[in-house]
Amino acid sequence: MNDLAIVDLYWERSETAIKETEIKYNKYLLKIANNILANFEDSNESVNDTYLKTWNSIPMNRPTELSTYLGRITRQTAIDIFRKRNRKKRKGSEYNLSLTEIEEYVCNTDTPDDEIDYKLLTELINSYLHMVPENSAILFIRRYYFLDSINEISESMHLTKSNVKTKLHRTREGLKEYLERAGFSI
Amino acid sequence: MKAEKILDCIGGIDDDLILMADRARNTANGQIKTKAFRWQSLATLTACITLLCISFLFIFQKEGNIGSSWGVMGNTPANIVNGGQLAESDGWVYYEMNGLYKIRVDGTEKTLLDSGEYRYRSINVVGDWIYYITDCIYKMRTDGTEKERLDINDKVYSASVYGDWIYLNSENILSEVNYHERMYKVRTSFTDFQVINEEKHSDMCVYDGYIYYISLETDIRTLYRMNIGSSEKEKLSDDTVGNIIISDDYIYYSNLDDDCTLYRISLNGENREKLDCDYMGRPYFVQNYPDFTVQDDWIYYKYWGEPMLSPDYNPDLSIDGYENTKYIYEENENTGLWRYNVDSGEKIRLSEAPETFLVPNITENYLRIQGTYFVYDPLYLYKWNGSDYEIEQQYIDRGTALACLGYINGTDHNVYVSTENWEITEDTSRIRDMFYGTWNIDRSNSDKHDYLIIDDSEKDNLVTGGTDGGIFYNVKDYSDTLVFISSMESVGEYYFYWTDKAYPKFIYYAKATLVEHEKYGKVFNLGKEPFIITGSKTISPLNEPENNFISRRKLREMANEYGIDFSMLVDLEYEGCVHHEWSFYNVYLVSEEENKLIFKSTLHSPSSIIDVIYTVEKIDGVWVRTISTFPDAIEKYKNSSFELKFYSHDREKDPDVLCDSEDCFKYNSQMIDADHFALQFAYYFYEYTDLKADDIWYEGNKVCIDLDKEVLQMLDMGSTGGRMYRIALLLTLSSLPDVKYIEILIDGERGIIGSHFDFSQIFDVDKMQIY
């Protein structure tokens, strides 16, 4: 079933919507969740939460790209679960590893949340990713949005692991510089 | 700010970016989704929102970059421009080695996927599909099934899979240099074929939304890139560019305006930088393929040697090529495969580079190298062992191997080799130089690695001596070839091993028979399609001999050095036990003085082993040899004697030996010297029987011997001679290590009772009485 038809089902409040979503996107969402949680049961839980959240949110929205709509929810749900539970237990979590990679580029100070314009930060990241070479953007998004492992990325993109790491390093450096030029100190 | 917040913000990036990356993920994993990115719907959505309107404009500006390609590549641009004959994907390495193979990254499960075509190239692997070129473009599953071909009017030269499209260029078969007249694209489904550029060019490769190439529209080789989406072209450098390699967002190129030195620039042509490595581009080669590659900021190249201005170079001619070569190179100890780190400036010498010109293809774990122009140039696949490259597989054309021998292609289609005018050589340094080493023997269709080791340890006895009495030859008219021929006369087979200076890292082996041909005379016949095994020299160091072991090659060197007849060192004989050059061979140096050499060796007959010490001493200017037994083997019988009881006519009762009655016989008794008879028997057996090694075996502490009936007749004689042979046999067997009992079988049968001797008994060595 195509995405528009599935969205229509949500709007019609048909429970088939969830079943069709599961058929089409369960594997995709589980992968995102498991990259973050490195635990099958927790990942399943976050994907099930995604279906519920989608059920509750779609009548208000009509997503044009259902996959990204679902993926965002799963990603955030899984991150929420990750934060609630002990981070140290998440051995193998790509989210955990990604955090470590990002931490090298930020001053880990507890700036009060209300002093940071997250919307602007997101927009700047968006602009930056549109500026950099396509492959660099893909690598960055695969690593820090989809939380794909370095191994997976290197194998599927015919790059060596160190090549992937180098490219990510450069993109992160570039992002930091770009944000700083925009007056955003991270 | 916390890293978590950054990742949260990344969670809010635009749909188009997520879709782009997602598409790359799924295509790469072989799960191409049917849903397509719809620019129109995004446009509709974004047009409504002010903030996103800006993004919309931005995205459309960038549409050319993204197009519908999504960035997934079938191979690296560096490999594609170098022929694309190695690719790594999902734990497997795909490569060409006179066939299309795959092998796991760890070197196991070598699998031939396709063969019979000429040089598989432009290998691209995406998900579970392989795309490649031979005479045209093919695709098939990574398991070798569902092969499909696409014919187009032009011959295809190279192919780069990038997203859903394959970017191709035409092969110009009339040109000696690498230039092409057209670029095309076709979907990976082999539909929607389109011409996208009709510009003479070389070195086409696709990377990050652009096609990079060297334009040959003018006399100056100029670097350009063309936007895949908009087809807009952009000149990137004013330099005359030899070849290009794209890696890690840089374009590396040999600059023909600066003696082929390596430079690099950013993908947009900025940040031009001269690189300080010893790379020596050779213009007459580089116009076809780059002779370097780049991986992870490391440049891999061959250092050819000390450059010298060619005496024939004419600076007034602009051509720097075959007709007017500027530099020639003299090999030195640094000649070999090097890698140079662009960031740190570190230079490391790797294994010895193959002698041929380099066309390197590289992945994280493997390196493949081949020659360029010549069909018959050898191919090598190296595997990274953590610190260096080791040969994993190699291939050389059979014709190339045979050509070194100056073979005759018979009218009956057999391949003949005549050694009539060959010259026997004892040139030790040449033999050591060309034959010594650890050779990796090609087993193309198996994971197994065999090694032929030729060194002074003689751990592998095939070539330098061992039990063979082979001879080294220089081949007439092919002065670069050195051949070693050994034989097994009993089965009429001859074994040829040869190497050639043109490809000194290869050794070849073939079997032959010696025939008398009516037209060619006495020649070796290698058969209709000679089966030639090739080995290639590895970087393993030579084994050092242990316990003062002296190889036969070393003995030859000593003979030459001291002016001793070589046969004096190897042809030994002591009371029936012999040691010929072609027979058992095991020599250790005991001491070495100017006029006196002492060796220890072992003499064999099929049923006896005797250790001997032999001394070669210069007396009155003449080398004289003396041999004495080394007492280990027969120590326990030394100075002892046995009582020989034998059954014979009682001469007192029957002086004329006429009586057959048992009454006319009696037991006689005689003392026998054990040492003497053991040796005598060994000699007898050695000379008159064809006893083989597997005719004697152990069953626990019992040794068994299986004799022919003919031998039985000798042993079963009632005469003193027969009895002596029996004693000698038993004493010899009892001198074998750890023997407690002896059993004699005749033609495989146990329990045989002879006319004069009971062979069926099990002899207790400690209580043995023989009669």
PDB file of N, CA and C in Angstrom, chain A residues 28 65 67-68 72 75 83 95 99 102-103 106-110 113 118 121-123 126 130 132-135 138 141-142 144-146 148 155-156 158 160-163 167 170, chain B residues 1-2 4-5 7-9 11-19 21-22 25 28 35 38 51 58-59 62 65-66 70-71 73-74 76 88 90 125 162 207-208 248-249 295-296:
ATOM      1  N   TYR A  28      12.258  -1.126   9.085  1.00  0.00           N
ATOM      2  CA  TYR A  28      12.946   0.164   8.952  1.00  0.00           C
ATOM      3  C   TYR A  28      13.031   0.875  10.301  1.00  0.00           C
ATOM      4  N   GLU A  65       5.860  12.587   3.542  1.00  0.00           N
ATOM      5  CA  GLU A  65       6.780  11.442   3.534  1.00  0.00           C
ATOM      6  C   GLU A  65       6.572  10.661   4.825  1.00  0.00           C
ATOM      7  N   SER A  67       7.680   7.805   5.759  1.00  0.00           N
ATOM      8  CA  SER A  67       8.858   7.136   6.337  1.00  0.00           C
ATOM      9  C   SER A  67       9.617   8.080   7.270  1.00  0.00           C
ATOM     10  N   THR A  68       9.823   9.315   6.825  1.00  0.00           N
ATOM     11  CA  THR A  68      10.586  10.232   7.680  1.00  0.00           C
ATOM     12  C   THR A  68       9.753  10.640   8.895  1.00  0.00           C
ATOM     13  N   ARG A  72      11.322   9.832  12.478  1.00  0.00           N
ATOM     14  CA  ARG A  72      11.602  10.871  13.480  1.00  0.00           C
ATOM     15  C   ARG A  72      11.002  10.488  14.841  1.00  0.00           C
ATOM     16  N   ARG A  75      12.944   7.606  16.339  1.00  0.00           N
ATOM     17  CA  ARG A  75      14.259   8.072  16.785  1.00  0.00           C
ATOM     18  C   ARG A  75      14.139   8.778  18.130  1.00  0.00           C
ATOM     19  N   ARG A  83      17.649   7.605  27.427  1.00  0.00           N
ATOM     20  CA  ARG A  83      17.995   8.534  28.509  1.00  0.00           C
ATOM     21  C   ARG A  83      17.440   8.069  29.853  1.00  0.00           C
ATOM     22  N   TYR A  95      24.019   5.181  19.116  1.00  0.00           N
ATOM     23  CA  TYR A  95      23.676   6.506  19.640  1.00  0.00           C
ATOM     24  C   TYR A  95      24.718   6.921  20.685  1.00  0.00           C
ATOM     25  N   LEU A  99      27.276   9.993  20.398  1.00  0.00           N
ATOM     26  CA  LEU A  99      27.382  11.037  21.427  1.00  0.00           C
ATOM     27  C   LEU A  99      28.846  11.307  21.752  1.00  0.00           C
ATOM     28  N   ILE A 102      30.428  13.308  19.063  1.00  0.00           N
ATOM     29  CA  ILE A 102      30.006  14.716  19.045  1.00  0.00           C
ATOM     30  C   ILE A 102      30.614  15.458  20.236  1.00  0.00           C
ATOM     31  N   GLU A 103      30.719  14.744  21.358  1.00  0.00           N
ATOM     32  CA  GLU A 103      31.217  15.388  22.582  1.00  0.00           C
ATOM     33  C   GLU A 103      32.590  16.031  22.388  1.00  0.00           C
ATOM     34  N   VAL A 106      32.073  19.708  21.319  1.00  0.00           N
ATOM     35  CA  VAL A 106      31.252  20.686  22.044  1.00  0.00           C
ATOM     36  C   VAL A 106      31.853  20.930  23.420  1.00  0.00           C
ATOM     37  N   CYS A 107      31.598  22.130  23.937  1.00  0.00           N
ATOM     38  CA  CYS A 107      31.975  22.410  25.312  1.00  0.00           C
ATOM     39  C   CYS A 107      30.851  21.848  26.163  1.00  0.00           C
ATOM     40  N   ASN A 108      31.181  20.885  26.982  1.00  0.00           N
ATOM     41  CA  ASN A 108      30.107  20.208  27.702  1.00  0.00           C
ATOM     42  C   ASN A 108      29.639  21.009  28.923  1.00  0.00           C
ATOM     43  N   THR A 109      29.180  22.215  28.647  1.00  0.00           N
ATOM     44  CA  THR A 109      28.688  23.029  29.761  1.00  0.00           C
ATOM     45  C   THR A 109      27.177  22.944  29.809  1.00  0.00           C
ATOM     46  N   ASP A 110      26.663  23.133  30.985  1.00  0.00           N
ATOM     47  CA  ASP A 110      25.206  23.057  31.123  1.00  0.00           C
ATOM     48  C   ASP A 110      24.569  24.427  30.891  1.00  0.00           C
ATOM     49  N   ASP A 113      18.644  25.564  29.039  1.00  0.00           N
ATOM     50  CA  ASP A 113      17.931  25.277  27.791  1.00  0.00           C
ATOM     51  C   ASP A 113      17.307  26.512  27.153  1.00  0.00           C
ATOM     52  N   TYR A 118      17.061  26.295  19.817  1.00  0.00           N
ATOM     53  CA  TYR A 118      17.207  24.999  19.136  1.00  0.00           C
ATOM     54  C   TYR A 118      16.650  25.034  17.726  1.00  0.00           C
ATOM     55  N   LEU A 121      19.302  26.491  15.660  1.00  0.00           N
ATOM     56  CA  LEU A 121      20.398  25.530  15.526  1.00  0.00           C
ATOM     57  C   LEU A 121      20.058  24.461  14.486  1.00  0.00           C
ATOM     58  N   THR A 122      18.834  23.966  14.562  1.00  0.00           N
ATOM     59  CA  THR A 122      18.395  22.963  13.594  1.00  0.00           C
ATOM     60  C   THR A 122      18.437  23.535  12.183  1.00  0.00           C
ATOM     61  N   GLU A 123      17.986  24.766  12.038  1.00  0.00           N
ATOM     62  CA  GLU A 123      17.993  25.380  10.701  1.00  0.00           C
ATOM     63  C   GLU A 123      19.421  25.534  10.176  1.00  0.00           C
ATOM     64  N   ASN A 126      20.682  22.275   9.064  1.00  0.00           N
ATOM     65  CA  ASN A 126      20.055  22.016   7.767  1.00  0.00           C
ATOM     66  C   ASN A 126      20.797  22.719   6.644  1.00  0.00           C
ATOM     67  N   HIS A 130      23.056  21.121   3.497  1.00  0.00           N
ATOM     68  CA  HIS A 130      22.763  21.384   2.091  1.00  0.00           C
ATOM     69  C   HIS A 130      23.978  21.938   1.359  1.00  0.00           C
ATOM     70  N   VAL A 132      27.367  21.187   2.092  1.00  0.00           N
ATOM     71  CA  VAL A 132      28.527  20.285   1.957  1.00  0.00           C
ATOM     72  C   VAL A 132      28.315  19.313   0.803  1.00  0.00           C
ATOM     73  N   PRO A 133      29.400  18.681   0.305  1.00  0.00           N
ATOM     74  CA  PRO A 133      29.214  17.699  -0.770  1.00  0.00           C
ATOM     75  C   PRO A 133      28.194  16.627  -0.367  1.00  0.00           C
ATOM     76  N   GLU A 134      27.510  16.163  -1.398  1.00  0.00           N
ATOM     77  CA  GLU A 134      26.402  15.232  -1.162  1.00  0.00           C
ATOM     78  C   GLU A 134      26.825  14.019  -0.326  1.00  0.00           C
ATOM     79  N   ASN A 135      27.976  13.441  -0.679  1.00  0.00           N
ATOM     80  CA  ASN A 135      28.396  12.247   0.050  1.00  0.00           C
ATOM     81  C   ASN A 135      28.691  12.555   1.515  1.00  0.00           C
ATOM     82  N   ILE A 138      25.397  12.733   3.230  1.00  0.00           N
ATOM     83  CA  ILE A 138      24.823  11.387   3.408  1.00  0.00           C
ATOM     84  C   ILE A 138      25.494  10.673   4.580  1.00  0.00           C
ATOM     85  N   ILE A 141      24.382  12.223   7.888  1.00  0.00           N
ATOM     86  CA  ILE A 141      22.986  11.904   8.271  1.00  0.00           C
ATOM     87  C   ILE A 141      22.857  10.426   8.638  1.00  0.00           C
ATOM     88  N   ARG A 142      23.544   9.591   7.868  1.00  0.00           N
ATOM     89  CA  ARG A 142      23.482   8.167   8.216  1.00  0.00           C
ATOM     90  C   ARG A 142      24.037   7.927   9.613  1.00  0.00           C
ATOM     91  N   TYR A 144      24.507  10.281  12.176  1.00  0.00           N
ATOM     92  CA  TYR A 144      23.965  11.006  13.325  1.00  0.00           C
ATOM     93  C   TYR A 144      22.436  11.155  13.319  1.00  0.00           C
ATOM     94  N   TYR A 145      21.833  10.843  12.200  1.00  0.00           N
ATOM     95  CA  TYR A 145      20.371  10.801  12.227  1.00  0.00           C
ATOM     96  C   TYR A 145      19.921   9.330  12.342  1.00  0.00           C
ATOM     97  N   PHE A 146      20.384   8.501  11.384  1.00  0.00           N
ATOM     98  CA  PHE A 146      19.982   7.089  11.420  1.00  0.00           C
ATOM     99  C   PHE A 146      20.818   6.274  12.409  1.00  0.00           C
ATOM    100  N   ASP A 148      23.540   4.816  11.953  1.00  0.00           N
ATOM    101  CA  ASP A 148      24.146   3.621  11.339  1.00  0.00           C
ATOM    102  C   ASP A 148      25.593   3.504  11.805  1.00  0.00           C
ATOM    103  N   GLU A 155      30.891  -0.288   4.453  1.00  0.00           N
ATOM    104  CA  GLU A 155      30.661  -1.401   3.532  1.00  0.00           C
ATOM    105  C   GLU A 155      29.707  -1.020   2.419  1.00  0.00           C
ATOM    106  N   SER A 156      28.632  -0.338   2.773  1.00  0.00           N
ATOM    107  CA  SER A 156      27.630  -0.075   1.741  1.00  0.00           C
ATOM    108  C   SER A 156      28.039   1.063   0.820  1.00  0.00           C
ATOM    109  N   HIS A 158      31.264   1.667  -0.092  1.00  0.00           N
ATOM    110  CA  HIS A 158      32.568   1.381  -0.697  1.00  0.00           C
ATOM    111  C   HIS A 158      33.640   2.342  -0.207  1.00  0.00           C
ATOM    112  N   THR A 160      36.503   2.950   3.065  1.00  0.00           N
ATOM    113  CA  THR A 160      37.112   2.257   4.189  1.00  0.00           C
ATOM    114  C   THR A 160      36.596   2.879   5.487  1.00  0.00           C
ATOM    115  N   LYS A 161      36.761   2.142   6.563  1.00  0.00           N
ATOM    116  CA  LYS A 161      36.274   2.651   7.851  1.00  0.00           C
ATOM    117  C   LYS A 161      36.990   3.959   8.211  1.00  0.00           C
ATOM    118  N   SER A 162      38.299   3.964   7.955  1.00  0.00           N
ATOM    119  CA  SER A 162      39.007   5.188   8.317  1.00  0.00           C
ATOM    120  C   SER A 162      38.623   6.334   7.393  1.00  0.00           C
ATOM    121  N   ASN A 163      38.289   5.990   6.153  1.00  0.00           N
ATOM    122  CA  ASN A 163      37.816   7.024   5.229  1.00  0.00           C
ATOM    123  C   ASN A 163      36.513   7.623   5.745  1.00  0.00           C
ATOM    124  N   LYS A 167      36.028  11.466   6.905  1.00  0.00           N
ATOM    125  CA  LYS A 167      35.007  12.340   6.310  1.00  0.00           C
ATOM    126  C   LYS A 167      34.092  12.895   7.393  1.00  0.00           C
ATOM    127  N   ARG A 170      35.823  15.606   9.289  1.00  0.00           N
ATOM    128  CA  ARG A 170      35.862  16.866   8.550  1.00  0.00           C
ATOM    129  C   ARG A 170      34.505  17.559   8.551  1.00  0.00           C
TER     130      ARG A 170
ATOM    131  N   MET B   1      27.383  23.303  25.605  1.00  0.00           N
ATOM    132  CA  MET B   1      26.190  22.612  25.128  1.00  0.00           C
ATOM    133  C   MET B   1      26.419  21.099  25.145  1.00  0.00           C
ATOM    134  N   LYS B   2      25.375  20.387  25.422  1.00  0.00           N
ATOM    135  CA  LYS B   2      25.548  18.939  25.480  1.00  0.00           C
ATOM    136  C   LYS B   2      25.424  18.310  24.088  1.00  0.00           C
ATOM    137  N   GLU B   4      24.064  15.682  23.384  1.00  0.00           N
ATOM    138  CA  GLU B   4      22.702  15.161  23.199  1.00  0.00           C
ATOM    139  C   GLU B   4      21.812  16.174  22.481  1.00  0.00           C
ATOM    140  N   LYS B   5      22.020  17.439  22.813  1.00  0.00           N
ATOM    141  CA  LYS B   5      21.181  18.479  22.207  1.00  0.00           C
ATOM    142  C   LYS B   5      21.469  18.598  20.714  1.00  0.00           C
ATOM    143  N   LEU B   7      22.472  16.166  18.820  1.00  0.00           N
ATOM    144  CA  LEU B   7      21.831  15.026  18.150  1.00  0.00           C
ATOM    145  C   LEU B   7      20.316  15.231  18.072  1.00  0.00           C
ATOM    146  N   ASP B   8      19.753  15.872  19.087  1.00  0.00           N
ATOM    147  CA  ASP B   8      18.315  16.181  19.029  1.00  0.00           C
ATOM    148  C   ASP B   8      18.022  17.083  17.842  1.00  0.00           C
ATOM    149  N   CYS B   9      18.871  18.094  17.678  1.00  0.00           N
ATOM    150  CA  CYS B   9      18.651  19.027  16.571  1.00  0.00           C
ATOM    151  C   CYS B   9      18.815  18.339  15.224  1.00  0.00           C
ATOM    152  N   GLY B  11      17.993  15.481  14.669  1.00  0.00           N
ATOM    153  CA  GLY B  11      16.705  14.789  14.488  1.00  0.00           C
ATOM    154  C   GLY B  11      15.664  15.655  13.806  1.00  0.00           C
ATOM    155  N   GLY B  12      15.910  16.951  13.761  1.00  0.00           N
ATOM    156  CA  GLY B  12      14.924  17.833  13.155  1.00  0.00           C
ATOM    157  C   GLY B  12      15.286  18.314  11.766  1.00  0.00           C
ATOM    158  N   ILE B  13      16.299  17.687  11.141  1.00  0.00           N
ATOM    159  CA  ILE B  13      16.704  18.160   9.807  1.00  0.00           C
ATOM    160  C   ILE B  13      15.623  17.871   8.777  1.00  0.00           C
ATOM    161  N   ASP B  14      15.766  18.499   7.618  1.00  0.00           N
ATOM    162  CA  ASP B  14      14.730  18.449   6.595  1.00  0.00           C
ATOM    163  C   ASP B  14      14.489  17.042   6.046  1.00  0.00           C
ATOM    164  N   ASP B  15      13.249  16.853   5.618  1.00  0.00           N
ATOM    165  CA  ASP B  15      12.872  15.566   5.018  1.00  0.00           C
ATOM    166  C   ASP B  15      13.758  15.205   3.821  1.00  0.00           C
ATOM    167  N   ASP B  16      14.064  16.197   2.999  1.00  0.00           N
ATOM    168  CA  ASP B  16      14.798  15.860   1.772  1.00  0.00           C
ATOM    169  C   ASP B  16      16.185  15.296   2.091  1.00  0.00           C
ATOM    170  N   LEU B  17      16.792  15.827   3.149  1.00  0.00           N
ATOM    171  CA  LEU B  17      18.106  15.306   3.542  1.00  0.00           C
ATOM    172  C   LEU B  17      17.979  13.879   4.059  1.00  0.00           C
ATOM    173  N   ILE B  18      16.959  13.673   4.876  1.00  0.00           N
ATOM    174  CA  ILE B  18      16.766  12.323   5.437  1.00  0.00           C
ATOM    175  C   ILE B  18      16.487  11.333   4.308  1.00  0.00           C
ATOM    176  N   LEU B  19      15.648  11.767   3.382  1.00  0.00           N
ATOM    177  CA  LEU B  19      15.316  10.865   2.269  1.00  0.00           C
ATOM    178  C   LEU B  19      16.537  10.554   1.417  1.00  0.00           C
ATOM    179  N   ALA B  21      19.663  10.445   2.372  1.00  0.00           N
ATOM    180  CA  ALA B  21      20.520   9.485   3.074  1.00  0.00           C
ATOM    181  C   ALA B  21      19.843   8.117   3.148  1.00  0.00           C
ATOM    182  N   ASP B  22      18.530   8.148   3.350  1.00  0.00           N
ATOM    183  CA  ASP B  22      17.797   6.883   3.458  1.00  0.00           C
ATOM    184  C   ASP B  22      17.853   6.118   2.145  1.00  0.00           C
ATOM    185  N   ARG B  25      21.089   4.488   1.888  1.00  0.00           N
ATOM    186  CA  ARG B  25      21.160   3.287   2.739  1.00  0.00           C
ATOM    187  C   ARG B  25      20.490   2.114   2.065  1.00  0.00           C
ATOM    188  N   ALA B  28      22.105   0.835  -1.206  1.00  0.00           N
ATOM    189  CA  ALA B  28      23.342   0.113  -0.912  1.00  0.00           C
ATOM    190  C   ALA B  28      23.062  -1.252  -0.334  1.00  0.00           C
ATOM    191  N   LYS B  35       9.231   3.673  -3.324  1.00  0.00           N
ATOM    192  CA  LYS B  35       8.827   5.071  -3.147  1.00  0.00           C
ATOM    193  C   LYS B  35       9.928   5.982  -3.678  1.00  0.00           C
ATOM    194  N   ARG B  38       9.707  12.828  -4.277  1.00  0.00           N
ATOM    195  CA  ARG B  38       8.887  13.633  -5.175  1.00  0.00           C
ATOM    196  C   ARG B  38       9.154  15.114  -4.959  1.00  0.00           C
ATOM    197  N   LEU B  51       9.622  30.011   5.842  1.00  0.00           N
ATOM    198  CA  LEU B  51      10.979  29.613   6.173  1.00  0.00           C
ATOM    199  C   LEU B  51      11.482  28.545   5.222  1.00  0.00           C
ATOM    200  N   PHE B  58      16.965  26.843  -2.122  1.00  0.00           N
ATOM    201  CA  PHE B  58      18.295  26.302  -1.905  1.00  0.00           C
ATOM    202  C   PHE B  58      18.415  24.890  -2.495  1.00  0.00           C
ATOM    203  N   ILE B  59      17.375  24.127  -2.198  1.00  0.00           N
ATOM    204  CA  ILE B  59      17.393  22.735  -2.668  1.00  0.00           C
ATOM    205  C   ILE B  59      17.383  22.692  -4.193  1.00  0.00           C
ATOM    206  N   LYS B  62      20.474  23.164  -5.680  1.00  0.00           N
ATOM    207  CA  LYS B  62      21.348  22.025  -5.466  1.00  0.00           C
ATOM    208  C   LYS B  62      20.850  20.777  -6.190  1.00  0.00           C
ATOM    209  N   ASN B  65      23.204  18.738  -8.053  1.00  0.00           N
ATOM    210  CA  ASN B  65      24.108  17.892  -7.287  1.00  0.00           C
ATOM    211  C   ASN B  65      23.461  16.561  -6.926  1.00  0.00           C
ATOM    212  N   ILE B  66      22.208  16.689  -6.530  1.00  0.00           N
ATOM    213  CA  ILE B  66      21.553  15.486  -6.026  1.00  0.00           C
ATOM    214  C   ILE B  66      20.973  14.686  -7.181  1.00  0.00           C
ATOM    215  N   TRP B  70      21.638   9.884  -5.640  1.00  0.00           N
ATOM    216  CA  TRP B  70      21.661   9.461  -4.249  1.00  0.00           C
ATOM    217  C   TRP B  70      22.988   8.945  -3.753  1.00  0.00           C
ATOM    218  N   GLY B  71      24.022   9.070  -4.530  1.00  0.00           N
ATOM    219  CA  GLY B  71      25.365   8.909  -3.991  1.00  0.00           C
ATOM    220  C   GLY B  71      25.905   7.521  -3.788  1.00  0.00           C
ATOM    221  N   MET B  73      27.821   4.372  -4.641  1.00  0.00           N
ATOM    222  CA  MET B  73      28.755   4.050  -5.713  1.00  0.00           C
ATOM    223  C   MET B  73      29.025   2.549  -5.739  1.00  0.00           C
ATOM    224  N   GLY B  74      29.265   2.034  -6.946  1.00  0.00           N
ATOM    225  CA  GLY B  74      29.540   0.604  -7.089  1.00  0.00           C
ATOM    226  C   GLY B  74      30.993   0.270  -6.858  1.00  0.00           C
ATOM    227  N   THR B  76      35.046   2.539  -5.951  1.00  0.00           N
ATOM    228  CA  THR B  76      35.612   3.868  -5.713  1.00  0.00           C
ATOM    229  C   THR B  76      36.015   4.484  -7.053  1.00  0.00           C
ATOM    230  N   GLU B  88      35.256  -4.006  -3.064  1.00  0.00           N
ATOM    231  CA  GLU B  88      34.944  -4.666  -1.803  1.00  0.00           C
ATOM    232  C   GLU B  88      33.542  -4.259  -1.398  1.00  0.00           C
ATOM    233  N   ASP B  90      30.325  -5.556   1.463  1.00  0.00           N
ATOM    234  CA  ASP B  90      29.630  -6.435   2.383  1.00  0.00           C
ATOM    235  C   ASP B  90      30.450  -7.664   2.771  1.00  0.00           C
ATOM    236  N   VAL B 125      29.792  -3.114  -7.430  1.00  0.00           N
ATOM    237  CA  VAL B 125      28.916  -3.964  -6.619  1.00  0.00           C
ATOM    238  C   VAL B 125      27.983  -3.067  -5.812  1.00  0.00           C
ATOM    239  N   TYR B 162      26.400   4.771 -10.048  1.00  0.00           N
ATOM    240  CA  TYR B 162      26.222   5.867  -9.093  1.00  0.00           C
ATOM    241  C   TYR B 162      24.730   6.045  -8.892  1.00  0.00           C
ATOM    242  N   TYR B 207      31.826  11.093  -9.091  1.00  0.00           N
ATOM    243  CA  TYR B 207      31.976  11.260  -7.654  1.00  0.00           C
ATOM    244  C   TYR B 207      31.136  12.433  -7.188  1.00  0.00           C
ATOM    245  N   ASP B 208      30.308  12.165  -6.228  1.00  0.00           N
ATOM    246  CA  ASP B 208      29.610  13.214  -5.511  1.00  0.00           C
ATOM    247  C   ASP B 208      28.864  14.186  -6.420  1.00  0.00           C
ATOM    248  N   ASP B 248      38.750  10.845  -1.202  1.00  0.00           N
ATOM    249  CA  ASP B 248      38.587  11.628   0.011  1.00  0.00           C
ATOM    250  C   ASP B 248      38.471  13.124  -0.272  1.00  0.00           C
ATOM    251  N   ASP B 249      37.629  13.456  -1.235  1.00  0.00           N
ATOM    252  CA  ASP B 249      37.323  14.849  -1.585  1.00  0.00           C
ATOM    253  C   ASP B 249      38.508  15.622  -2.148  1.00  0.00           C
ATOM    254  N   GLN B 295      44.391   5.975  -1.063  1.00  0.00           N
ATOM    255  CA  GLN B 295      43.436   5.394  -0.123  1.00  0.00           C
ATOM    256  C   GLN B 295      43.719   5.974   1.251  1.00  0.00           C
ATOM    257  N   ASP B 296      42.715   6.571   1.848  1.00  0.00           N
ATOM    258  CA  ASP B 296      42.861   7.106   3.211  1.00  0.00           C
ATOM    259  C   ASP B 296      44.074   8.020   3.363  1.00  0.00           C
TER     260      ASP B 296
END
